[in-house]
Amino acid sequence: MRRWLTVSSVVLLAAMAIGLWPGTTVARSGITASRDRALIRFPEKITFKVELQSEAEIDDIVLEYGAEQQTCGTVVAKAFPEFTPSQEVKATWVWEMKKSGSQPPGAQIWWRWHVTDTDGNELLTDTQTITWLDDDHDWETIEGDSINLHWYEGDQPFAEGLHTAAVDALAYIEESMGLEPDGPIDIYVYGSFTDMRASVYYEPGWTGGQAYTNHNIVITAVPPDDATSAAWGRDVEAHELTHVLVHRYTFSCLFSIPTWLDEGLAEFVERGDDG
């Protein structure tokens, strides 16, 4: 389960033209960073690695990282990899999800390195991103109408049915509550409950779907060979999409919407015209 961050062919050709290897950052300070990358081992960890060079001894390295999400302000986590000061340093730091709690499948993880040497020179590398998702499954995607539906089991009509149901749910939420998405919402459909629950640490064993409102992400499990599950999956989509839109609309650093109201609105949309 390994995936290295890649560089586009355009960047590759440009780098070759000026004599640089991809992933190399050149700073006027004299510090350079090369082979700046992230390695995912889903759902356990992300390993960040970089190689640094300077004319003076590198004596401080800080990894700044986080996940792209809705927050009250700028949130930057910092890690301090162990290393021996030198003019050439290889730095590594591991983000353990069992210690911090999992990021949702599909989350966009970003990182950059802040480096200084004994001459007082500093380097802040370009921010890079990678998608936190397994590569055990051959994920496919249907995009459109503010819904990106990702699935790996079941045929195209199965996925199109779930995508259409999600789009219809958004339309019903807008009609009944006046709420619209502020950006595309990603829905990850697992082929089994076992697969879904294995993708996120510390979720209750009974979980059939989950909305990660700050990320605009929903996950659920819908076995494609079960008509009853497919109908249930459409209801779960409506329920969890309501959580996303309500939370985005009511987002505040001072208070949160009462659980009874949040769940009541989600149940109202799930039942639809049958409620």
PDB file of C-alpha atoms in Angstrom:
ATOM      1  CA  MET A   1       0.000   0.000   0.000  1.00  0.00           C
ATOM      2  CA  ARG A   2       2.514   2.598  -1.095  1.00  0.00           C
ATOM      3  CA  ARG A   3       2.021   5.688  -3.135  1.00  0.00           C
ATOM      4  CA  TRP A   4       4.735   8.321  -3.669  1.00  0.00           C
ATOM      5  CA  LEU A   5       3.823  11.877  -4.452  1.00  0.00           C
ATOM      6  CA  THR A   6       4.446  12.424  -8.174  1.00  0.00           C
ATOM      7  CA  VAL A   7       5.375  15.480 -10.236  1.00  0.00           C
ATOM      8  CA  SER A   8       3.594  16.424 -13.451  1.00  0.00           C
ATOM      9  CA  SER A   9       5.398  15.975 -16.742  1.00  0.00           C
ATOM     10  CA  VAL A  10       5.363  19.754 -17.286  1.00  0.00           C
ATOM     11  CA  VAL A  11       7.214  20.367 -14.035  1.00  0.00           C
ATOM     12  CA  LEU A  12       9.565  17.490 -14.822  1.00  0.00           C
ATOM     13  CA  LEU A  13      10.539  18.953 -18.200  1.00  0.00           C
ATOM     14  CA  ALA A  14      10.989  22.423 -16.717  1.00  0.00           C
ATOM     15  CA  ALA A  15      13.187  21.032 -13.960  1.00  0.00           C
ATOM     16  CA  MET A  16      15.300  19.086 -16.415  1.00  0.00           C
ATOM     17  CA  ALA A  17      15.704  22.204 -18.551  1.00  0.00           C
ATOM     18  CA  ILE A  18      17.319  24.119 -15.696  1.00  0.00           C
ATOM     19  CA  GLY A  19      19.236  21.142 -14.380  1.00  0.00           C
ATOM     20  CA  LEU A  20      17.145  20.324 -11.289  1.00  0.00           C
ATOM     21  CA  TRP A  21      15.713  17.007 -10.165  1.00  0.00           C
ATOM     22  CA  PRO A  22      11.956  16.935  -9.392  1.00  0.00           C
ATOM     23  CA  GLY A  23      11.182  17.728  -5.772  1.00  0.00           C
ATOM     24  CA  THR A  24      14.171  20.047  -5.464  1.00  0.00           C
ATOM     25  CA  THR A  25      13.670  23.500  -3.941  1.00  0.00           C
ATOM     26  CA  VAL A  26      16.409  26.052  -4.443  1.00  0.00           C
ATOM     27  CA  ALA A  27      16.573  28.938  -1.982  1.00  0.00           C
ATOM     28  CA  ARG A  28      18.583  32.119  -2.179  1.00  0.00           C
ATOM     29  CA  SER A  29      19.652  31.322   1.380  1.00  0.00           C
ATOM     30  CA  GLY A  30      21.863  28.523   0.070  1.00  0.00           C
ATOM     31  CA  ILE A  31      19.765  25.721   1.588  1.00  0.00           C
ATOM     32  CA  THR A  32      18.267  23.208  -0.857  1.00  0.00           C
ATOM     33  CA  ALA A  33      15.671  20.486  -0.394  1.00  0.00           C
ATOM     34  CA  SER A  34      15.381  17.433  -2.618  1.00  0.00           C
ATOM     35  CA  ARG A  35      13.331  14.224  -2.721  1.00  0.00           C
ATOM     36  CA  ASP A  36      10.593  15.890  -0.688  1.00  0.00           C
ATOM     37  CA  ARG A  37       7.859  13.258  -0.556  1.00  0.00           C
ATOM     38  CA  ALA A  38       5.143  11.510   1.445  1.00  0.00           C
ATOM     39  CA  LEU A  39       4.522   7.777   1.666  1.00  0.00           C
ATOM     40  CA  ILE A  40       1.073   6.526   2.656  1.00  0.00           C
ATOM     41  CA  ARG A  41       0.460   3.268   4.454  1.00  0.00           C
ATOM     42  CA  PHE A  42      -3.312   3.352   4.774  1.00  0.00           C
ATOM     43  CA  PRO A  43      -4.967   3.509   7.259  1.00  0.00           C
ATOM     44  CA  GLU A  44      -1.988   3.443   9.623  1.00  0.00           C
ATOM     45  CA  LYS A  45       0.379   6.270   8.821  1.00  0.00           C
ATOM     46  CA  ILE A  46       2.002   8.806   6.514  1.00  0.00           C
ATOM     47  CA  THR A  47       5.795   9.018   6.374  1.00  0.00           C
ATOM     48  CA  PHE A  48       7.264  12.382   5.350  1.00  0.00           C
ATOM     49  CA  LYS A  49      10.822  12.448   4.009  1.00  0.00           C
ATOM     50  CA  VAL A  50      13.195  15.079   2.682  1.00  0.00           C
ATOM     51  CA  GLU A  51      16.895  15.437   1.891  1.00  0.00           C
ATOM     52  CA  LEU A  52      18.534  18.772   2.750  1.00  0.00           C
ATOM     53  CA  GLN A  53      21.828  20.385   1.796  1.00  0.00           C
ATOM     54  CA  SER A  54      23.476  23.633   2.874  1.00  0.00           C
ATOM     55  CA  GLU A  55      26.899  25.297   2.825  1.00  0.00           C
ATOM     56  CA  ALA A  56      26.547  25.719   6.606  1.00  0.00           C
ATOM     57  CA  GLU A  57      25.485  23.105   9.139  1.00  0.00           C
ATOM     58  CA  ILE A  58      21.736  22.487   9.200  1.00  0.00           C
ATOM     59  CA  ASP A  59      20.697  22.722  12.846  1.00  0.00           C
ATOM     60  CA  ASP A  60      16.889  23.029  12.883  1.00  0.00           C
ATOM     61  CA  ILE A  61      14.179  21.213  10.915  1.00  0.00           C
ATOM     62  CA  VAL A  62      10.441  21.606  11.466  1.00  0.00           C
ATOM     63  CA  LEU A  63       7.733  19.777   9.532  1.00  0.00           C
ATOM     64  CA  GLU A  64       4.523  21.785   9.222  1.00  0.00           C
ATOM     65  CA  TYR A  65       1.511  19.725   8.178  1.00  0.00           C
ATOM     66  CA  GLY A  66      -2.251  19.361   8.356  1.00  0.00           C
ATOM     67  CA  ALA A  67      -5.447  18.508   6.491  1.00  0.00           C
ATOM     68  CA  GLU A  68      -7.409  20.893   4.300  1.00  0.00           C
ATOM     69  CA  GLN A  69     -10.687  21.542   6.128  1.00  0.00           C
ATOM     70  CA  GLN A  70     -13.014  24.203   7.482  1.00  0.00           C
ATOM     71  CA  THR A  71     -11.581  25.661  10.689  1.00  0.00           C
ATOM     72  CA  CYS A  72     -11.929  28.724  12.885  1.00  0.00           C
ATOM     73  CA  GLY A  73      -8.490  29.937  11.858  1.00  0.00           C
ATOM     74  CA  THR A  74      -5.198  28.802  10.440  1.00  0.00           C
ATOM     75  CA  VAL A  75      -4.305  25.435  11.974  1.00  0.00           C
ATOM     76  CA  VAL A  76      -0.715  24.290  11.532  1.00  0.00           C
ATOM     77  CA  ALA A  77       0.629  21.193  13.273  1.00  0.00           C
ATOM     78  CA  LYS A  78       4.390  21.009  13.792  1.00  0.00           C
ATOM     79  CA  ALA A  79       6.697  18.023  14.144  1.00  0.00           C
ATOM     80  CA  PHE A  80      10.374  17.952  15.011  1.00  0.00           C
ATOM     81  CA  PRO A  81      12.208  15.035  13.377  1.00  0.00           C
ATOM     82  CA  GLU A  82      15.331  13.729  15.048  1.00  0.00           C
ATOM     83  CA  PHE A  83      18.561  14.264  13.099  1.00  0.00           C
ATOM     84  CA  THR A  84      22.259  14.916  13.510  1.00  0.00           C
ATOM     85  CA  PRO A  85      23.253  18.477  12.480  1.00  0.00           C
ATOM     86  CA  SER A  86      25.282  18.419   9.270  1.00  0.00           C
ATOM     87  CA  GLN A  87      25.607  20.079   5.888  1.00  0.00           C
ATOM     88  CA  GLU A  88      23.678  17.146   4.398  1.00  0.00           C
ATOM     89  CA  VAL A  89      20.699  15.771   6.299  1.00  0.00           C
ATOM     90  CA  LYS A  90      17.961  13.214   5.617  1.00  0.00           C
ATOM     91  CA  ALA A  91      14.878  13.967   7.716  1.00  0.00           C
ATOM     92  CA  THR A  92      11.942  11.625   8.357  1.00  0.00           C
ATOM     93  CA  TRP A  93       8.795  11.970  10.439  1.00  0.00           C
ATOM     94  CA  VAL A  94       5.806   9.606  10.732  1.00  0.00           C
ATOM     95  CA  TRP A  95       2.198  10.678  11.315  1.00  0.00           C
ATOM     96  CA  GLU A  96       0.649   7.775  13.249  1.00  0.00           C
ATOM     97  CA  MET A  97      -3.141   7.752  12.899  1.00  0.00           C
ATOM     98  CA  LYS A  98      -3.665   5.512  15.928  1.00  0.00           C
ATOM     99  CA  LYS A  99      -2.126   8.236  18.071  1.00  0.00           C
ATOM    100  CA  SER A 100      -3.824  11.268  16.529  1.00  0.00           C
ATOM    101  CA  GLY A 101      -7.081   9.762  15.301  1.00  0.00           C
ATOM    102  CA  SER A 102      -7.804   9.057  11.660  1.00  0.00           C
ATOM    103  CA  GLN A 103      -8.298  11.522   8.892  1.00  0.00           C
ATOM    104  CA  PRO A 104     -11.320  10.708   6.703  1.00  0.00           C
ATOM    105  CA  PRO A 105     -10.709   8.775   3.491  1.00  0.00           C
ATOM    106  CA  GLY A 106     -10.174  11.289   0.710  1.00  0.00           C
ATOM    107  CA  ALA A 107      -8.823  14.037   2.977  1.00  0.00           C
ATOM    108  CA  GLN A 108      -6.240  16.327   1.387  1.00  0.00           C
ATOM    109  CA  ILE A 109      -3.060  16.252   3.465  1.00  0.00           C
ATOM    110  CA  TRP A 110      -0.580  19.115   3.072  1.00  0.00           C
ATOM    111  CA  TRP A 111       2.971  19.613   4.334  1.00  0.00           C
ATOM    112  CA  ARG A 112       6.083  21.800   4.088  1.00  0.00           C
ATOM    113  CA  TRP A 113       9.502  21.959   5.763  1.00  0.00           C
ATOM    114  CA  HIS A 114      10.988  24.927   7.635  1.00  0.00           C
ATOM    115  CA  VAL A 115      14.774  24.606   7.776  1.00  0.00           C
ATOM    116  CA  THR A 116      17.555  26.794   9.234  1.00  0.00           C
ATOM    117  CA  ASP A 117      21.317  26.495   9.349  1.00  0.00           C
ATOM    118  CA  THR A 118      24.023  27.816  11.677  1.00  0.00           C
ATOM    119  CA  ASP A 119      24.564  30.880   9.468  1.00  0.00           C
ATOM    120  CA  GLY A 120      20.965  31.910  10.129  1.00  0.00           C
ATOM    121  CA  ASN A 121      19.750  31.053   6.633  1.00  0.00           C
ATOM    122  CA  GLU A 122      16.172  29.779   6.345  1.00  0.00           C
ATOM    123  CA  LEU A 123      14.222  27.714   3.836  1.00  0.00           C
ATOM    124  CA  LEU A 124      10.454  27.172   3.692  1.00  0.00           C
ATOM    125  CA  THR A 125       9.708  24.560   1.047  1.00  0.00           C
ATOM    126  CA  ASP A 126       6.717  24.748  -1.265  1.00  0.00           C
ATOM    127  CA  THR A 127       3.516  23.333   0.216  1.00  0.00           C
ATOM    128  CA  GLN A 128       2.640  19.937  -1.232  1.00  0.00           C
ATOM    129  CA  THR A 129      -0.501  17.820  -0.952  1.00  0.00           C
ATOM    130  CA  ILE A 130      -1.470  14.179  -1.162  1.00  0.00           C
ATOM    131  CA  THR A 131      -4.820  12.362  -0.905  1.00  0.00           C
ATOM    132  CA  TRP A 132      -5.284  10.184   2.180  1.00  0.00           C
ATOM    133  CA  LEU A 133      -6.827   7.063   0.613  1.00  0.00           C
ATOM    134  CA  ASP A 134      -6.050   3.392   0.193  1.00  0.00           C
ATOM    135  CA  ASP A 135      -4.836   1.938  -3.072  1.00  0.00           C
ATOM    136  CA  ASP A 136      -6.088  -1.579  -2.269  1.00  0.00           C
ATOM    137  CA  HIS A 137      -9.234  -0.776  -4.247  1.00  0.00           C
ATOM    138  CA  ASP A 138      -9.550   0.377  -7.852  1.00  0.00           C
ATOM    139  CA  TRP A 139     -11.511   3.524  -7.119  1.00  0.00           C
ATOM    140  CA  GLU A 140     -13.637   5.011  -9.893  1.00  0.00           C
ATOM    141  CA  THR A 141     -15.361   8.390  -9.831  1.00  0.00           C
ATOM    142  CA  ILE A 142     -18.513  10.016 -11.168  1.00  0.00           C
ATOM    143  CA  GLU A 143     -18.479  13.827 -10.965  1.00  0.00           C
ATOM    144  CA  GLY A 144     -21.165  16.424 -11.444  1.00  0.00           C
ATOM    145  CA  ASP A 145     -23.767  18.639  -9.764  1.00  0.00           C
ATOM    146  CA  SER A 146     -21.658  19.195  -6.619  1.00  0.00           C
ATOM    147  CA  ILE A 147     -21.251  15.447  -5.978  1.00  0.00           C
ATOM    148  CA  ASN A 148     -18.084  13.405  -6.573  1.00  0.00           C
ATOM    149  CA  LEU A 149     -19.035   9.778  -5.997  1.00  0.00           C
ATOM    150  CA  HIS A 150     -16.169   7.300  -5.581  1.00  0.00           C
ATOM    151  CA  TRP A 151     -16.713   3.527  -5.643  1.00  0.00           C
ATOM    152  CA  TYR A 152     -14.840   0.313  -6.419  1.00  0.00           C
ATOM    153  CA  GLU A 153     -17.435  -2.499  -6.353  1.00  0.00           C
ATOM    154  CA  GLY A 154     -20.485  -2.685  -8.591  1.00  0.00           C
ATOM    155  CA  ASP A 155     -21.121  -1.676 -12.179  1.00  0.00           C
ATOM    156  CA  GLN A 156     -21.613   1.759 -13.721  1.00  0.00           C
ATOM    157  CA  PRO A 157     -25.438   1.753 -13.382  1.00  0.00           C
ATOM    158  CA  PHE A 158     -25.055   0.949  -9.665  1.00  0.00           C
ATOM    159  CA  ALA A 159     -22.798   3.948  -9.144  1.00  0.00           C
ATOM    160  CA  GLU A 160     -24.892   6.210 -11.370  1.00  0.00           C
ATOM    161  CA  GLY A 161     -27.939   5.359  -9.279  1.00  0.00           C
ATOM    162  CA  LEU A 162     -26.174   6.397  -6.086  1.00  0.00           C
ATOM    163  CA  HIS A 163     -24.848   9.565  -7.718  1.00  0.00           C
ATOM    164  CA  THR A 164     -28.305  10.517  -8.964  1.00  0.00           C
ATOM    165  CA  ALA A 165     -29.789   9.845  -5.519  1.00  0.00           C
ATOM    166  CA  ALA A 166     -27.186  12.118  -3.905  1.00  0.00           C
ATOM    167  CA  VAL A 167     -27.855  14.911  -6.409  1.00  0.00           C
ATOM    168  CA  ASP A 168     -31.602  14.536  -5.795  1.00  0.00           C
ATOM    169  CA  ALA A 169     -30.989  14.715  -2.042  1.00  0.00           C
ATOM    170  CA  LEU A 170     -29.121  18.014  -2.466  1.00  0.00           C
ATOM    171  CA  ALA A 171     -32.009  19.376  -4.509  1.00  0.00           C
ATOM    172  CA  TYR A 172     -34.501  18.333  -1.828  1.00  0.00           C
ATOM    173  CA  ILE A 173     -32.384  19.933   0.923  1.00  0.00           C
ATOM    174  CA  GLU A 174     -32.236  23.175  -1.056  1.00  0.00           C
ATOM    175  CA  GLU A 175     -35.986  23.101  -1.715  1.00  0.00           C
ATOM    176  CA  SER A 176     -36.995  22.298   1.864  1.00  0.00           C
ATOM    177  CA  MET A 177     -34.311  24.201   3.825  1.00  0.00           C
ATOM    178  CA  GLY A 178     -32.710  26.639   1.412  1.00  0.00           C
ATOM    179  CA  LEU A 179     -29.234  25.153   1.950  1.00  0.00           C
ATOM    180  CA  GLU A 180     -26.729  24.719  -0.875  1.00  0.00           C
ATOM    181  CA  PRO A 181     -23.240  23.166  -0.862  1.00  0.00           C
ATOM    182  CA  ASP A 182     -20.300  25.581  -0.744  1.00  0.00           C
ATOM    183  CA  GLY A 183     -18.204  23.236  -2.888  1.00  0.00           C
ATOM    184  CA  PRO A 184     -18.120  19.669  -4.222  1.00  0.00           C
ATOM    185  CA  ILE A 185     -18.952  16.953  -1.691  1.00  0.00           C
ATOM    186  CA  ASP A 186     -17.025  13.680  -1.971  1.00  0.00           C
ATOM    187  CA  ILE A 187     -18.882  10.444  -1.206  1.00  0.00           C
ATOM    188  CA  TYR A 188     -16.781   7.295  -0.770  1.00  0.00           C
ATOM    189  CA  VAL A 189     -18.850   4.129  -1.188  1.00  0.00           C
ATOM    190  CA  TYR A 190     -17.262   1.013   0.285  1.00  0.00           C
ATOM    191  CA  GLY A 191     -18.292  -2.400  -0.958  1.00  0.00           C
ATOM    192  CA  SER A 192     -18.725  -3.800   2.544  1.00  0.00           C
ATOM    193  CA  PHE A 193     -19.135  -2.602   6.110  1.00  0.00           C
ATOM    194  CA  THR A 194     -15.914  -4.409   7.003  1.00  0.00           C
ATOM    195  CA  ASP A 195     -13.966  -2.373   4.432  1.00  0.00           C
ATOM    196  CA  MET A 196     -15.515   0.905   5.553  1.00  0.00           C
ATOM    197  CA  ARG A 197     -14.907   0.375   9.266  1.00  0.00           C
ATOM    198  CA  ALA A 198     -11.329  -0.713   8.606  1.00  0.00           C
ATOM    199  CA  SER A 199     -10.629   2.601   6.869  1.00  0.00           C
ATOM    200  CA  VAL A 200     -11.089   4.781   9.975  1.00  0.00           C
ATOM    201  CA  TYR A 201      -9.879   4.180  13.514  1.00  0.00           C
ATOM    202  CA  TYR A 202     -12.110   4.566  16.565  1.00  0.00           C
ATOM    203  CA  GLU A 203     -15.488   4.662  14.801  1.00  0.00           C
ATOM    204  CA  PRO A 204     -18.327   2.687  16.479  1.00  0.00           C
ATOM    205  CA  GLY A 205     -18.762  -0.843  15.168  1.00  0.00           C
ATOM    206  CA  TRP A 206     -22.369  -0.145  14.227  1.00  0.00           C
ATOM    207  CA  THR A 207     -21.527   2.781  11.956  1.00  0.00           C
ATOM    208  CA  GLY A 208     -23.103   2.472   8.513  1.00  0.00           C
ATOM    209  CA  GLY A 209     -22.205   5.947   7.286  1.00  0.00           C
ATOM    210  CA  GLN A 210     -20.320   8.985   8.480  1.00  0.00           C
ATOM    211  CA  ALA A 211     -20.257  12.666   7.534  1.00  0.00           C
ATOM    212  CA  TYR A 212     -16.985  14.552   7.959  1.00  0.00           C
ATOM    213  CA  THR A 213     -18.556  17.970   7.789  1.00  0.00           C
ATOM    214  CA  ASN A 214     -15.366  20.040   7.953  1.00  0.00           C
ATOM    215  CA  HIS A 215     -13.945  18.145   4.982  1.00  0.00           C
ATOM    216  CA  ASN A 216     -17.069  17.948   2.760  1.00  0.00           C
ATOM    217  CA  ILE A 217     -16.667  14.158   2.833  1.00  0.00           C
ATOM    218  CA  VAL A 218     -19.172  11.339   3.394  1.00  0.00           C
ATOM    219  CA  ILE A 219     -18.340   7.647   3.665  1.00  0.00           C
ATOM    220  CA  THR A 220     -20.778   4.754   3.575  1.00  0.00           C
ATOM    221  CA  ALA A 221     -20.953   1.049   2.732  1.00  0.00           C
ATOM    222  CA  VAL A 222     -23.320  -0.251   0.049  1.00  0.00           C
ATOM    223  CA  PRO A 223     -22.887  -3.880  -1.092  1.00  0.00           C
ATOM    224  CA  PRO A 224     -23.718  -3.728  -4.815  1.00  0.00           C
ATOM    225  CA  ASP A 225     -25.375  -7.154  -5.034  1.00  0.00           C
ATOM    226  CA  ASP A 226     -28.070  -6.374  -2.461  1.00  0.00           C
ATOM    227  CA  ALA A 227     -31.099  -4.372  -3.626  1.00  0.00           C
ATOM    228  CA  THR A 228     -32.146  -3.676  -0.036  1.00  0.00           C
ATOM    229  CA  SER A 229     -28.699  -2.290   0.766  1.00  0.00           C
ATOM    230  CA  ALA A 230     -28.798  -0.077  -2.321  1.00  0.00           C
ATOM    231  CA  ALA A 231     -32.060   1.502  -1.173  1.00  0.00           C
ATOM    232  CA  TRP A 232     -30.645   1.889   2.329  1.00  0.00           C
ATOM    233  CA  GLY A 233     -27.506   3.449   0.843  1.00  0.00           C
ATOM    234  CA  ARG A 234     -29.562   6.146  -0.860  1.00  0.00           C
ATOM    235  CA  ASP A 235     -31.210   6.961   2.474  1.00  0.00           C
ATOM    236  CA  VAL A 236     -27.806   7.152   4.172  1.00  0.00           C
ATOM    237  CA  GLU A 237     -26.568   9.533   1.489  1.00  0.00           C
ATOM    238  CA  ALA A 238     -29.498  11.869   2.114  1.00  0.00           C
ATOM    239  CA  HIS A 239     -28.985  11.665   5.881  1.00  0.00           C
ATOM    240  CA  GLU A 240     -25.250  12.349   5.847  1.00  0.00           C
ATOM    241  CA  LEU A 241     -25.446  15.055   3.171  1.00  0.00           C
ATOM    242  CA  THR A 242     -27.880  16.903   5.429  1.00  0.00           C
ATOM    243  CA  HIS A 243     -25.295  16.816   8.230  1.00  0.00           C
ATOM    244  CA  VAL A 244     -22.697  18.295   5.864  1.00  0.00           C
ATOM    245  CA  LEU A 245     -24.865  21.166   4.643  1.00  0.00           C
ATOM    246  CA  VAL A 246     -26.342  21.997   8.054  1.00  0.00           C
ATOM    247  CA  HIS A 247     -22.908  22.057   9.690  1.00  0.00           C
ATOM    248  CA  ARG A 248     -21.386  24.154   6.921  1.00  0.00           C
ATOM    249  CA  TYR A 249     -24.244  26.643   7.191  1.00  0.00           C
ATOM    250  CA  THR A 250     -24.190  26.849  11.007  1.00  0.00           C
ATOM    251  CA  PHE A 251     -20.403  26.628  11.459  1.00  0.00           C
ATOM    252  CA  SER A 252     -19.200  28.714  14.393  1.00  0.00           C
ATOM    253  CA  CYS A 253     -16.293  28.729  16.819  1.00  0.00           C
ATOM    254  CA  LEU A 254     -18.608  29.836  19.634  1.00  0.00           C
ATOM    255  CA  PHE A 255     -21.364  27.218  19.590  1.00  0.00           C
ATOM    256  CA  SER A 256     -22.572  24.072  17.814  1.00  0.00           C
ATOM    257  CA  ILE A 257     -26.007  23.041  16.636  1.00  0.00           C
ATOM    258  CA  PRO A 258     -27.865  20.833  19.182  1.00  0.00           C
ATOM    259  CA  THR A 259     -27.617  17.123  18.396  1.00  0.00           C
ATOM    260  CA  TRP A 260     -31.399  16.660  18.525  1.00  0.00           C
ATOM    261  CA  LEU A 261     -31.873  19.345  15.865  1.00  0.00           C
ATOM    262  CA  ASP A 262     -29.029  18.087  13.692  1.00  0.00           C
ATOM    263  CA  GLU A 263     -30.337  14.511  13.738  1.00  0.00           C
ATOM    264  CA  GLY A 264     -33.931  15.646  13.349  1.00  0.00           C
ATOM    265  CA  LEU A 265     -33.152  17.552  10.161  1.00  0.00           C
ATOM    266  CA  ALA A 266     -31.177  14.597   8.782  1.00  0.00           C
ATOM    267  CA  GLU A 267     -34.088  12.230   9.521  1.00  0.00           C
ATOM    268  CA  PHE A 268     -36.508  14.671   7.872  1.00  0.00           C
ATOM    269  CA  VAL A 269     -34.495  14.687   4.643  1.00  0.00           C
ATOM    270  CA  GLU A 270     -33.882  10.925   4.756  1.00  0.00           C
ATOM    271  CA  ARG A 271     -37.633  10.268   4.840  1.00  0.00           C
ATOM    272  CA  GLY A 272     -38.281  12.845   2.135  1.00  0.00           C
ATOM    273  CA  ASP A 273     -41.811  12.983   0.826  1.00  0.00           C
ATOM    274  CA  ASP A 274     -42.612   9.788   2.747  1.00  0.00           C
ATOM    275  CA  GLY A 275     -42.003  11.582   6.087  1.00  0.00           C
TER     276      GLY A 275
END
